[in-house]
mmCIF file of C-alpha atoms in Angstrom:
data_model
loop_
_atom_site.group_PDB
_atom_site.id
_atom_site.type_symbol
_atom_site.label_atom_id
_atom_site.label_comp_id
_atom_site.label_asym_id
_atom_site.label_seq_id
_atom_site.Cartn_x
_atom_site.Cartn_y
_atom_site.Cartn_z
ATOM 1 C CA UNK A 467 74.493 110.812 105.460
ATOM 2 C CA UNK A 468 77.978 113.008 105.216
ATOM 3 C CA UNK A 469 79.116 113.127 101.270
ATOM 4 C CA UNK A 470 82.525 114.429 101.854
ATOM 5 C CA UNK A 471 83.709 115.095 98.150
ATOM 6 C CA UNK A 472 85.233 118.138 96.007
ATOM 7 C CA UNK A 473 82.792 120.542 94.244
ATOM 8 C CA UNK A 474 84.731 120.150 90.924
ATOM 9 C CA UNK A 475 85.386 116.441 90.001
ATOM 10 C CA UNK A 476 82.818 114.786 88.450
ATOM 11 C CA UNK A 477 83.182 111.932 90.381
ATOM 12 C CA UNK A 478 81.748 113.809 93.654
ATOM 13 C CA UNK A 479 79.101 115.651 91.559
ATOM 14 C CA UNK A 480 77.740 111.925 90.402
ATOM 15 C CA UNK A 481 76.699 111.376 94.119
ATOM 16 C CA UNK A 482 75.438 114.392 94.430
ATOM 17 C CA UNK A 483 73.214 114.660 91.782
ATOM 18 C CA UNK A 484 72.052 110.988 92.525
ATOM 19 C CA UNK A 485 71.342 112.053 96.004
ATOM 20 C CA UNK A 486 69.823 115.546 95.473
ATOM 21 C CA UNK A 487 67.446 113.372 91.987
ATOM 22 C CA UNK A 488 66.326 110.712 94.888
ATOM 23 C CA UNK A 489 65.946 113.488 97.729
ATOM 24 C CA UNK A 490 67.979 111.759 99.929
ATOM 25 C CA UNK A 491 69.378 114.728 102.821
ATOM 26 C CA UNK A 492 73.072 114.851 103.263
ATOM 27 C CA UNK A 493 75.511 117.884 104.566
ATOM 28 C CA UNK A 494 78.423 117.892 102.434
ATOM 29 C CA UNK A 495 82.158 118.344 103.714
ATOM 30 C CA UNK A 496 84.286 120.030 101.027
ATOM 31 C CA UNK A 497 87.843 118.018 100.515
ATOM 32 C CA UNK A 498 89.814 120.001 98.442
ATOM 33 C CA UNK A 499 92.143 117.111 96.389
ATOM 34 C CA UNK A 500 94.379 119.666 94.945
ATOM 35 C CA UNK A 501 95.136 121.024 98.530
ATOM 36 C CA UNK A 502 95.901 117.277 99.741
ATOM 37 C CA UNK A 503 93.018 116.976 102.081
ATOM 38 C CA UNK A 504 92.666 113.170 100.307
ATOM 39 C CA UNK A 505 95.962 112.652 102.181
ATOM 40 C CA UNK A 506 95.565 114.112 105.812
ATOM 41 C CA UNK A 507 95.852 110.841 108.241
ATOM 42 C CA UNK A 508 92.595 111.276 109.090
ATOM 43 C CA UNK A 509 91.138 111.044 105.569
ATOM 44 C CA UNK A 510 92.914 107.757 104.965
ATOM 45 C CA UNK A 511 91.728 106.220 107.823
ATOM 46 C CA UNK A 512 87.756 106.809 106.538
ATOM 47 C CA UNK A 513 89.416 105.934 103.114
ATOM 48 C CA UNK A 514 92.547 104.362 102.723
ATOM 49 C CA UNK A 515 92.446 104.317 98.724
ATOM 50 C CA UNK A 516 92.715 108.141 99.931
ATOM 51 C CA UNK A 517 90.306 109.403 97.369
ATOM 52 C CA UNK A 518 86.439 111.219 97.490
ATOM 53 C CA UNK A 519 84.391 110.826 97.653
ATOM 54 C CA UNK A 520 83.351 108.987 100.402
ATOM 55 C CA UNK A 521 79.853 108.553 101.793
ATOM 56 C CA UNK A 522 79.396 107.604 105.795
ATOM 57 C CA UNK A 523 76.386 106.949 107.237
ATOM 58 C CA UNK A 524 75.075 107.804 110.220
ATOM 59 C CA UNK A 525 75.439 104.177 111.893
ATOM 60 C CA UNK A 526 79.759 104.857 110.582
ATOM 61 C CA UNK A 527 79.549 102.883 108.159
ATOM 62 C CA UNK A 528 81.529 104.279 104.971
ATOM 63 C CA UNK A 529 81.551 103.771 101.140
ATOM 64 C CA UNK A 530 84.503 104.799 98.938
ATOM 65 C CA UNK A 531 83.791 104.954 94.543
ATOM 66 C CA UNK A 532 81.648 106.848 93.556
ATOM 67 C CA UNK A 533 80.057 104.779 91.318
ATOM 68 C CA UNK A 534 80.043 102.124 93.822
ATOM 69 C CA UNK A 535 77.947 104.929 95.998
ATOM 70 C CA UNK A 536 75.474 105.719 93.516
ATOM 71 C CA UNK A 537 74.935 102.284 92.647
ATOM 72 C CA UNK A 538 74.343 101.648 96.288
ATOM 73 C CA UNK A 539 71.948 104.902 96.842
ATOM 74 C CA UNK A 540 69.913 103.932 93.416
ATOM 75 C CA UNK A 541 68.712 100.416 94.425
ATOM 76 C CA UNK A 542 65.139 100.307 94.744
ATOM 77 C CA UNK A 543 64.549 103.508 92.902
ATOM 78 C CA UNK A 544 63.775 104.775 89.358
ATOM 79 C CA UNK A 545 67.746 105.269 88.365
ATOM 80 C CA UNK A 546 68.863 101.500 88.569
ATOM 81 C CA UNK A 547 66.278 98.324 87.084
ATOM 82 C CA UNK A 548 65.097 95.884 89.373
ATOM 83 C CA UNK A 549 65.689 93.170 86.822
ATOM 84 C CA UNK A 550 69.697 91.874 87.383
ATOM 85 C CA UNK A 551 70.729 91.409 83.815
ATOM 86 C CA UNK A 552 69.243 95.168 83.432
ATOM 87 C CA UNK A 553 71.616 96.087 86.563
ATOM 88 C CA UNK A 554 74.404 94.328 84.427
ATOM 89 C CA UNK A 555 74.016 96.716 81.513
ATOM 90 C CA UNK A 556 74.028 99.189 83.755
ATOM 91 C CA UNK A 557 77.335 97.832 85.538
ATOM 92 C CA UNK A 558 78.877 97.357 82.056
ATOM 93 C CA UNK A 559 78.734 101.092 81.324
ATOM 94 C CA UNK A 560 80.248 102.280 85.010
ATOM 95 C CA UNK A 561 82.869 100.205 84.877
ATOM 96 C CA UNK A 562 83.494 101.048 81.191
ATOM 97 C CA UNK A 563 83.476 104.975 82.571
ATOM 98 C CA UNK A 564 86.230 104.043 84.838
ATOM 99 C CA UNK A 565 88.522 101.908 82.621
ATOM 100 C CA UNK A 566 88.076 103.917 79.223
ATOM 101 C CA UNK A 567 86.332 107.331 80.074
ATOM 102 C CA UNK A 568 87.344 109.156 83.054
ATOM 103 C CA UNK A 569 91.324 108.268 83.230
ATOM 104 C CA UNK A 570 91.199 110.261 79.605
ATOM 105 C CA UNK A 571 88.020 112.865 79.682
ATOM 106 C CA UNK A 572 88.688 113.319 82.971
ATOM 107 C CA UNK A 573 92.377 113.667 82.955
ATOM 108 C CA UNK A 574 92.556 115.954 79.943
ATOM 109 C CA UNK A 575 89.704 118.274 81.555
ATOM 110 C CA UNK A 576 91.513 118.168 84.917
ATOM 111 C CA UNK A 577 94.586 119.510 82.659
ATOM 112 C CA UNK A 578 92.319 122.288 81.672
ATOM 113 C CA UNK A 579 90.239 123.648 84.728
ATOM 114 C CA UNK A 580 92.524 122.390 87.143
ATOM 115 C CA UNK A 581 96.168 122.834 85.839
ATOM 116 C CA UNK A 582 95.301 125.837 83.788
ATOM 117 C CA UNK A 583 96.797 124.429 80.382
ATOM 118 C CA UNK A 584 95.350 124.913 76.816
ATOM 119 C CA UNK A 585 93.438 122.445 75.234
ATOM 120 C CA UNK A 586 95.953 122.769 72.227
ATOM 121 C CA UNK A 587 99.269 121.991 75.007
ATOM 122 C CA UNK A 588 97.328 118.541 75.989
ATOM 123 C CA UNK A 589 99.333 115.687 74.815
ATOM 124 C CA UNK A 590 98.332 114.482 71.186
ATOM 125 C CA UNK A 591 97.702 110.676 72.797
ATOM 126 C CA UNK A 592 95.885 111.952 75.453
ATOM 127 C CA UNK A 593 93.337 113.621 73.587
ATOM 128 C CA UNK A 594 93.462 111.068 71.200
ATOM 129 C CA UNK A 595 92.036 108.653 73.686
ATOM 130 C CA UNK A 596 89.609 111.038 75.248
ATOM 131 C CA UNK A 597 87.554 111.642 72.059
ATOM 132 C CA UNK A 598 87.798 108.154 70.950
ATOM 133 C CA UNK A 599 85.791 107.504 74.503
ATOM 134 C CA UNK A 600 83.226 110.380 73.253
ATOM 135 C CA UNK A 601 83.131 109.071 69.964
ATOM 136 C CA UNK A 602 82.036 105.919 71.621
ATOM 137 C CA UNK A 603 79.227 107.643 73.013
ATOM 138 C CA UNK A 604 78.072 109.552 70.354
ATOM 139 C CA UNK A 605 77.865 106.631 68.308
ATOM 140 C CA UNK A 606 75.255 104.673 70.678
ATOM 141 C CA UNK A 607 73.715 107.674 71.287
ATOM 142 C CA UNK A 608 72.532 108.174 67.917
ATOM 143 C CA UNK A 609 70.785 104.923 68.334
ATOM 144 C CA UNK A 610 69.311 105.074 71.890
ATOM 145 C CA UNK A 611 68.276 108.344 74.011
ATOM 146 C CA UNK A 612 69.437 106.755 77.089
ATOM 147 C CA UNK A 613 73.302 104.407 77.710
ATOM 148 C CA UNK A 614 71.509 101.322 79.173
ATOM 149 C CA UNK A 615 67.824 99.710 78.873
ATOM 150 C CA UNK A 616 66.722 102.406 76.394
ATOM 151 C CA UNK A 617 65.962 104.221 80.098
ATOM 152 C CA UNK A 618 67.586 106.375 82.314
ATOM 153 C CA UNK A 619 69.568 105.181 84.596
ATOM 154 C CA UNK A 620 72.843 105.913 86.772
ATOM 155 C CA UNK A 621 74.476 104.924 84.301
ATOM 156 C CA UNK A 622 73.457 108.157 82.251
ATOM 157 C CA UNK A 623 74.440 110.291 85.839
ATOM 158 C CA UNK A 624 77.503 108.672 85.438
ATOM 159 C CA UNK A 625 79.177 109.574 82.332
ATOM 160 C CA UNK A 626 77.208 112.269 81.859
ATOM 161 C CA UNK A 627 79.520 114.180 85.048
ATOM 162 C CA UNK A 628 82.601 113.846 83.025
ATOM 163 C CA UNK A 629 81.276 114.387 79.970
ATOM 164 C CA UNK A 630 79.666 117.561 80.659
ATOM 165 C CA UNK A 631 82.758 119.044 82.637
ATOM 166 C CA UNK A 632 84.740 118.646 79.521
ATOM 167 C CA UNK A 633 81.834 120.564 77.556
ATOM 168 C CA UNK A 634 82.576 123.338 79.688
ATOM 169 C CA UNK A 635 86.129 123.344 79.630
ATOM 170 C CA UNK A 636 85.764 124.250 75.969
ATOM 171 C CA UNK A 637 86.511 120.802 74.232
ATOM 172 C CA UNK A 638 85.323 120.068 70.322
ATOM 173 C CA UNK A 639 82.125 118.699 70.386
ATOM 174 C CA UNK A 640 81.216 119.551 67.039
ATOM 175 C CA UNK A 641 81.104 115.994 65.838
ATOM 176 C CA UNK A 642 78.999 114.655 69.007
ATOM 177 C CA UNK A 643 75.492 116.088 68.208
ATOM 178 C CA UNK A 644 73.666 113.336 70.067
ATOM 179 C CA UNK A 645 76.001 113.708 73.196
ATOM 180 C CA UNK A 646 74.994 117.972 73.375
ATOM 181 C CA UNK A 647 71.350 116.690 72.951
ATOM 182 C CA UNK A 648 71.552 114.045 75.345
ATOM 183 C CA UNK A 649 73.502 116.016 78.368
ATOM 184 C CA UNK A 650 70.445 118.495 77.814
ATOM 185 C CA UNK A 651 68.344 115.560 78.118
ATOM 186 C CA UNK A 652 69.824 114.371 81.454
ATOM 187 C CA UNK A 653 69.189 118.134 82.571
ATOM 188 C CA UNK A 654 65.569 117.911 82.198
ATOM 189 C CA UNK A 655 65.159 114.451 83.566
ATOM 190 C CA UNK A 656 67.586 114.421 86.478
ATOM 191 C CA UNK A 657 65.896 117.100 88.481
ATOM 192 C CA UNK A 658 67.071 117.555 92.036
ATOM 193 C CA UNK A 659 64.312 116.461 94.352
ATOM 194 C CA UNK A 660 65.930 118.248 97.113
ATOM 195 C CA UNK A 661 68.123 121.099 97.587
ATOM 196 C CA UNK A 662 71.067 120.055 99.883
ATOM 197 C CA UNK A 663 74.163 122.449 100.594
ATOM 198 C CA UNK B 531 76.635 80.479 77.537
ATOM 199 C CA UNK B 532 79.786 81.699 75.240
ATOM 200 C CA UNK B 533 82.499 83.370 76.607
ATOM 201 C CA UNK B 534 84.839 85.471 73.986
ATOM 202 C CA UNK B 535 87.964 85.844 75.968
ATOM 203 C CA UNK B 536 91.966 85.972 75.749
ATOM 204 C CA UNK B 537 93.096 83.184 77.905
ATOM 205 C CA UNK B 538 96.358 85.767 78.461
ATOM 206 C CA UNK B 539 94.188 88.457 79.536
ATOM 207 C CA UNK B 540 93.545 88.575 83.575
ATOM 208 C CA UNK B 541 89.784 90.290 82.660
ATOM 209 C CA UNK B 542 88.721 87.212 80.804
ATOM 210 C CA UNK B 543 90.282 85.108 83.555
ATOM 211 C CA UNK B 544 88.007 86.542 86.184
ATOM 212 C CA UNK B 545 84.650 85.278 84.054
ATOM 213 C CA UNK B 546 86.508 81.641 83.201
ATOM 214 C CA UNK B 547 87.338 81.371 87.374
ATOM 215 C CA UNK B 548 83.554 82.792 88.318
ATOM 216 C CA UNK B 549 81.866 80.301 85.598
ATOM 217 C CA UNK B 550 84.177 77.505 86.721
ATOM 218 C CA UNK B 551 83.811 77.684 90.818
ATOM 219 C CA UNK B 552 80.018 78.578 89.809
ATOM 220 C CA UNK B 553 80.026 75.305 87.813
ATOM 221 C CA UNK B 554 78.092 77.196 85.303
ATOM 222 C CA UNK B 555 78.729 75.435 81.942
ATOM 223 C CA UNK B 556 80.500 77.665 78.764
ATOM 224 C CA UNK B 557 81.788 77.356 75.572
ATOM 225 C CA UNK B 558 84.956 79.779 75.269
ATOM 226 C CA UNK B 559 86.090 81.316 72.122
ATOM 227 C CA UNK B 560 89.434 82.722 71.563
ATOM 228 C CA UNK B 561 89.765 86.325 70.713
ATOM 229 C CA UNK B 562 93.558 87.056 70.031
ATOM 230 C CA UNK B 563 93.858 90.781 71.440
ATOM 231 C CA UNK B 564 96.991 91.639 70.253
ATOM 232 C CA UNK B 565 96.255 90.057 66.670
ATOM 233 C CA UNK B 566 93.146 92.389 66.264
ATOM 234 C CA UNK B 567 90.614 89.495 66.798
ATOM 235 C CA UNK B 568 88.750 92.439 69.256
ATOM 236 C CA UNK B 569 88.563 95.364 66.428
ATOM 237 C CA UNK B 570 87.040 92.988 63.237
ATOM 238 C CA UNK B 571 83.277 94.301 62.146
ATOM 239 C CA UNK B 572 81.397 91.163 63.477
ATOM 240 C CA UNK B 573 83.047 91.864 67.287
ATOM 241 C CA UNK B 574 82.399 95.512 67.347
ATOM 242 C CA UNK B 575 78.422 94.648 66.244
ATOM 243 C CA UNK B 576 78.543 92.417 69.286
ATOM 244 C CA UNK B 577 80.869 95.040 71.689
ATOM 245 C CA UNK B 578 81.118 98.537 69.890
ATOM 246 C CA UNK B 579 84.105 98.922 73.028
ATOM 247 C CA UNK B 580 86.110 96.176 70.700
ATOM 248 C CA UNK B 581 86.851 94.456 74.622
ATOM 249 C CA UNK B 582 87.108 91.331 75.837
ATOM 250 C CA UNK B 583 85.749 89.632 77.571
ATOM 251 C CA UNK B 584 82.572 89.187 76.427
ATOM 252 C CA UNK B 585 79.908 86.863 77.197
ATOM 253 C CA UNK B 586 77.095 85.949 74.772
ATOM 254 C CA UNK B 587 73.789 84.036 76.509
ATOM 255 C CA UNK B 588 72.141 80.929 74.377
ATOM 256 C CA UNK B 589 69.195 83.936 74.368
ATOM 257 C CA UNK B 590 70.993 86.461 72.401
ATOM 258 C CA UNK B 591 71.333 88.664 75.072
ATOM 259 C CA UNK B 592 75.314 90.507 75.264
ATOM 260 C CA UNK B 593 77.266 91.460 78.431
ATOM 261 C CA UNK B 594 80.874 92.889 78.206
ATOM 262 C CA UNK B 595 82.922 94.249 81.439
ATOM 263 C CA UNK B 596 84.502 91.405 83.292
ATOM 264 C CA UNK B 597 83.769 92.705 86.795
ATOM 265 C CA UNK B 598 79.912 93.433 85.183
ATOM 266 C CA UNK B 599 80.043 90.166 83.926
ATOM 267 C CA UNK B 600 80.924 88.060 87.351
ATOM 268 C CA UNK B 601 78.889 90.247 89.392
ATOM 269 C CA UNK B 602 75.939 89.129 87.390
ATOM 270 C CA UNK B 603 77.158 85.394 86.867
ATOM 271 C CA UNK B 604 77.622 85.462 90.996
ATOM 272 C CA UNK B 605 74.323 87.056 92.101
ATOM 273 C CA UNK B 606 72.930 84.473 94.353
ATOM 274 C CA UNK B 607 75.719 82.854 95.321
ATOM 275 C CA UNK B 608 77.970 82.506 97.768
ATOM 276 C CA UNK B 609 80.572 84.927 95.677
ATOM 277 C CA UNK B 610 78.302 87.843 96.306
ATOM 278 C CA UNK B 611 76.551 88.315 99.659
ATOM 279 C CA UNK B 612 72.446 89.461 99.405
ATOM 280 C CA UNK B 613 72.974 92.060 101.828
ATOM 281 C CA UNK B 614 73.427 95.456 99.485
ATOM 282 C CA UNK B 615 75.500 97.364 101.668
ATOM 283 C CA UNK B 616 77.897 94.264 101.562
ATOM 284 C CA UNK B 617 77.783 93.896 97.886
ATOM 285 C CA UNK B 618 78.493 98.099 97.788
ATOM 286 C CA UNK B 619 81.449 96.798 99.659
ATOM 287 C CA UNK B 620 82.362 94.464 97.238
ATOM 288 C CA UNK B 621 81.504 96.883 94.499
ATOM 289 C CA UNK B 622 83.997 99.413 95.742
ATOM 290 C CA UNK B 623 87.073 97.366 95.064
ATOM 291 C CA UNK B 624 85.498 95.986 91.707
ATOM 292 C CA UNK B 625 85.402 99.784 90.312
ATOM 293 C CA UNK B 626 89.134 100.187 92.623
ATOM 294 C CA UNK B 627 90.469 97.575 90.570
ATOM 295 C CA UNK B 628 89.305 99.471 87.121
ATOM 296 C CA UNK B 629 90.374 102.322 88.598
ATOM 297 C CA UNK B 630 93.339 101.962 90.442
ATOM 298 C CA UNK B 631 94.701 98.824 89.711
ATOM 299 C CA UNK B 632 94.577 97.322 86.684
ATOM 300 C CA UNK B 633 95.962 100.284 84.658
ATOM 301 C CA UNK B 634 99.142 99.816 86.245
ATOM 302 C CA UNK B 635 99.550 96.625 87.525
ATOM 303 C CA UNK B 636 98.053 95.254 84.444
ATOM 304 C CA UNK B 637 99.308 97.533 82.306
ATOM 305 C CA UNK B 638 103.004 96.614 83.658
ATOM 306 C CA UNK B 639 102.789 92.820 83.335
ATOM 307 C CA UNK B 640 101.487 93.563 79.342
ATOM 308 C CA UNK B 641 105.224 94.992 78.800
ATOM 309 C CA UNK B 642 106.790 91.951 80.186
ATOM 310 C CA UNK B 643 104.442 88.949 79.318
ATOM 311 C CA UNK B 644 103.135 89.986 76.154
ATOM 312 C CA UNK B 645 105.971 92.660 74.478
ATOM 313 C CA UNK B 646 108.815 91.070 75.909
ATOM 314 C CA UNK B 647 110.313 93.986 78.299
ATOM 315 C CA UNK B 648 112.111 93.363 81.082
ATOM 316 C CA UNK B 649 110.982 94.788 84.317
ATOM 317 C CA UNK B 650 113.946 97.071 84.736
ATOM 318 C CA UNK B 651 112.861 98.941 81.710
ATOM 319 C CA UNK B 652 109.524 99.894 82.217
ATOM 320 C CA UNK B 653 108.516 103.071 82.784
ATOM 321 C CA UNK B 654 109.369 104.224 86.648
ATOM 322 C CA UNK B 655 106.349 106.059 86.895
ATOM 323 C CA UNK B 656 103.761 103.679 86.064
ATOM 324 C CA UNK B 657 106.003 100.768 87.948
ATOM 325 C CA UNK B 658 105.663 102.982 91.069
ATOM 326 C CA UNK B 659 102.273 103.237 89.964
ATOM 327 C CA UNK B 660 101.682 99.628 89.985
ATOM 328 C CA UNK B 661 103.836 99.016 93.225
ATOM 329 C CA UNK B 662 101.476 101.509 95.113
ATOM 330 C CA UNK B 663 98.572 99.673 93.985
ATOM 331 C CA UNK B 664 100.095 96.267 94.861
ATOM 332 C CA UNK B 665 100.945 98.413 98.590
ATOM 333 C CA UNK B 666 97.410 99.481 98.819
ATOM 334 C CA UNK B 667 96.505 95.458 98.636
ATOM 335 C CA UNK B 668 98.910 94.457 101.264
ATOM 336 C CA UNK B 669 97.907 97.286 103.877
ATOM 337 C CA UNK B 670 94.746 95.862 103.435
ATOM 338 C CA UNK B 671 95.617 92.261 103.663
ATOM 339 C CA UNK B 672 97.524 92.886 106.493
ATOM 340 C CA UNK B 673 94.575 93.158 108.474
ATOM 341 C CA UNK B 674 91.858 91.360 106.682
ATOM 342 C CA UNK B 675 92.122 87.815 105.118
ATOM 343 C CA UNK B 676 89.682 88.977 102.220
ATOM 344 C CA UNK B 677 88.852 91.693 100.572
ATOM 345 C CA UNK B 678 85.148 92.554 101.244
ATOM 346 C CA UNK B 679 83.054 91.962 104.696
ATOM 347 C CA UNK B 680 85.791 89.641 105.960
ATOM 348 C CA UNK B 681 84.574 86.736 103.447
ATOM 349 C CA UNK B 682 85.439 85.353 100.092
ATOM 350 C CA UNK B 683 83.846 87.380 97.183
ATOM 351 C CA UNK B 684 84.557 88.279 93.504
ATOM 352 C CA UNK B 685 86.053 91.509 94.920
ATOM 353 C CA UNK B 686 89.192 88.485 95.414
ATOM 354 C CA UNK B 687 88.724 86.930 92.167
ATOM 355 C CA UNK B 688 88.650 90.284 90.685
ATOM 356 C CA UNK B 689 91.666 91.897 91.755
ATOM 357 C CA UNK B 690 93.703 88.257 92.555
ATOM 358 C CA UNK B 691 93.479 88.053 88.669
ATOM 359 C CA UNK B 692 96.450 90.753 87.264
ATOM 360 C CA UNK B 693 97.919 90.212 90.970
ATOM 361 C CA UNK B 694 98.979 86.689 90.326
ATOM 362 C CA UNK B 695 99.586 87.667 86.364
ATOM 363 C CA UNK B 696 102.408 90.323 87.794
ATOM 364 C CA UNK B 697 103.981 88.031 90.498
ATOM 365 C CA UNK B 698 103.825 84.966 87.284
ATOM 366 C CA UNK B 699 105.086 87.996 85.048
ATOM 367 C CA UNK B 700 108.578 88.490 87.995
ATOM 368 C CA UNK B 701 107.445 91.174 89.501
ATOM 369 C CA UNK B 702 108.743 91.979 93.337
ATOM 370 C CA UNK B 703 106.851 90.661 95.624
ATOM 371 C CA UNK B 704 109.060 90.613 98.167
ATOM 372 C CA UNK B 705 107.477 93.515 100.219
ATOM 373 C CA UNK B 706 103.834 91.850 99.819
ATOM 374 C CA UNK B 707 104.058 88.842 101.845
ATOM 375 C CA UNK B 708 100.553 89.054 102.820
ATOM 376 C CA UNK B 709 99.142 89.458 99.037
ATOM 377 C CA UNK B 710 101.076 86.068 98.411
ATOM 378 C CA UNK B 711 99.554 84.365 101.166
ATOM 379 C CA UNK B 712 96.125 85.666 99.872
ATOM 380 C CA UNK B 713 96.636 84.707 96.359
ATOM 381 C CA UNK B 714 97.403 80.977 97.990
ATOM 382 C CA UNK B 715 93.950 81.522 99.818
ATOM 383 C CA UNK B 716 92.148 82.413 96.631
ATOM 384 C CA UNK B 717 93.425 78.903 95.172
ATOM 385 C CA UNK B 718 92.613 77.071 98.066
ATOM 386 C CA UNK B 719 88.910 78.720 98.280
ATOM 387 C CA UNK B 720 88.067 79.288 94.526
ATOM 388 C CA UNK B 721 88.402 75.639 93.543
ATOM 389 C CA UNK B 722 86.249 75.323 90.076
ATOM 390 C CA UNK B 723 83.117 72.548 90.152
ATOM 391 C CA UNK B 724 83.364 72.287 86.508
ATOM 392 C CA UNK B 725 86.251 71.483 84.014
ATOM 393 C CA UNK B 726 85.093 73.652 81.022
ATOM 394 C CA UNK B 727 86.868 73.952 78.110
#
């Protein structure tokens, strides 16, 4: 397995950790997004959505999303049920993470640790809609330890990426106590099985 | 089965096609988006995310997420091959769509078919936005008649759904002549077994 992916989107660090957690080997290929490597002809012909990451497998075949890629790398293990409604809970929080999480955490972290800008410069609506998504969280979280089947799951890998990269970019989360304790919660379960490059 | 849905909204289309070409039998309730019917107390107990669609089980049990919600209604069926590399296939576009798609193209056809806009005064960006998305479809199309593993799949029913909303809504699709044809193929292929309500 190649993961080719950037070190600092969460999206690429999802498959990683999923991979390293299972112990599945890969060698990584560093795209650098910001540099336009998604964009180089022969990036869109592996993926023409021209985005990472990307998984191919030794046989050529190739998987684009990462949630899509975890999902796919999870089946049959601990991190995804084998019960389908279970998966569907499951489902219901990735594709929540794509639609209402990431295009507003991610975005406004991006703005940070990418683009260099000041939390406080980040437009109002913007950051608006990226703590109402971690407000969302903290609110089932302080009902449940874990997002789906009261277990850990991919789902949990999932959001956790994002979440935790804005953590470290230095936005408020003084008013999400049970997303701090469960990111340090995902640390001590999701333990890398294998150490990959 | 219930399904809460907004018969406007392409999301809760995609579960009303699926449970109609499934011939699985429903009862729909109408949840008026715009008229708050997704933010009142006794819909956020049922989905804290205040979304539609939803789909409540004669069990009790609660699934929200359209593309979470087909891919479980289609497991087993000819909508969703067995194969899990295939449905990782078919899992890509459904978290594409989320993604990629629907937050322009859906976003777009909102302005026009539910605020009144004309197409001329949308925002350029997000109507490039939503062209390039529509572009992405028809480079794809070009080559493939479906989506996913060269068959019909929910990754179609998904991501025909805000398609044929934008070309209803009088959006250009004069450069997509292959995403028309496909959206033809859809109707001719995903012909519902039941007449629900």
């Amino acid at each position: 397995v190649r993961i080719y992916g950037d070190r600092r989107s969460g999206n690429c660090l999802k498959v990683k950790l999923t991979a390293d957690v299972l112990g599945i080997p890969y060698a990584w290929t560093e795209i650098a997004v910001l540099a336009g490597e998604t964009r180089t002809p022969d990036f869109l012909v592996m993926n023409p959505a021209g985005q990472v990451p990307v998984v191919a497998f030794d046989d050529g075949r190739v998987l684009a999303q990462s949630n899509a890629i975890i999902r796919y790398l999870a089946a049959g293990s601990n991190l995804l049920p084998s019960d389908l409604f279970a998966q569907a809970k499951v489902d219901e929080w990735l594709f929540w993470e794509q639609y209402s999480h990431e295009p507003y955490v991610a975005v406004a972290r991006y703005k940070v640790s990418y683009l260099g800008m000041a939390i406080a410069d980040i437009d109002p609506t913007l950051l608006e809609k990226a703590y109402g998504a971690l407000t969302h969280l903290e609110a089932h979280l302080n009902k449940d330890d874990w997002l789906a089947n009261r277990a850990p799951s991919i789902a949990d890998i999932s959001l956790a990426a994002y979440t935790r990269l804005a953590l470290e970019a230095g936005f408020d989360f003084g008013a999400l106590p049970s997303v701090k304790n469960w990111l340090s919660r995902c640390d001590e379960t999701f333990v890398p099985r294998s150490t990959n490059p």
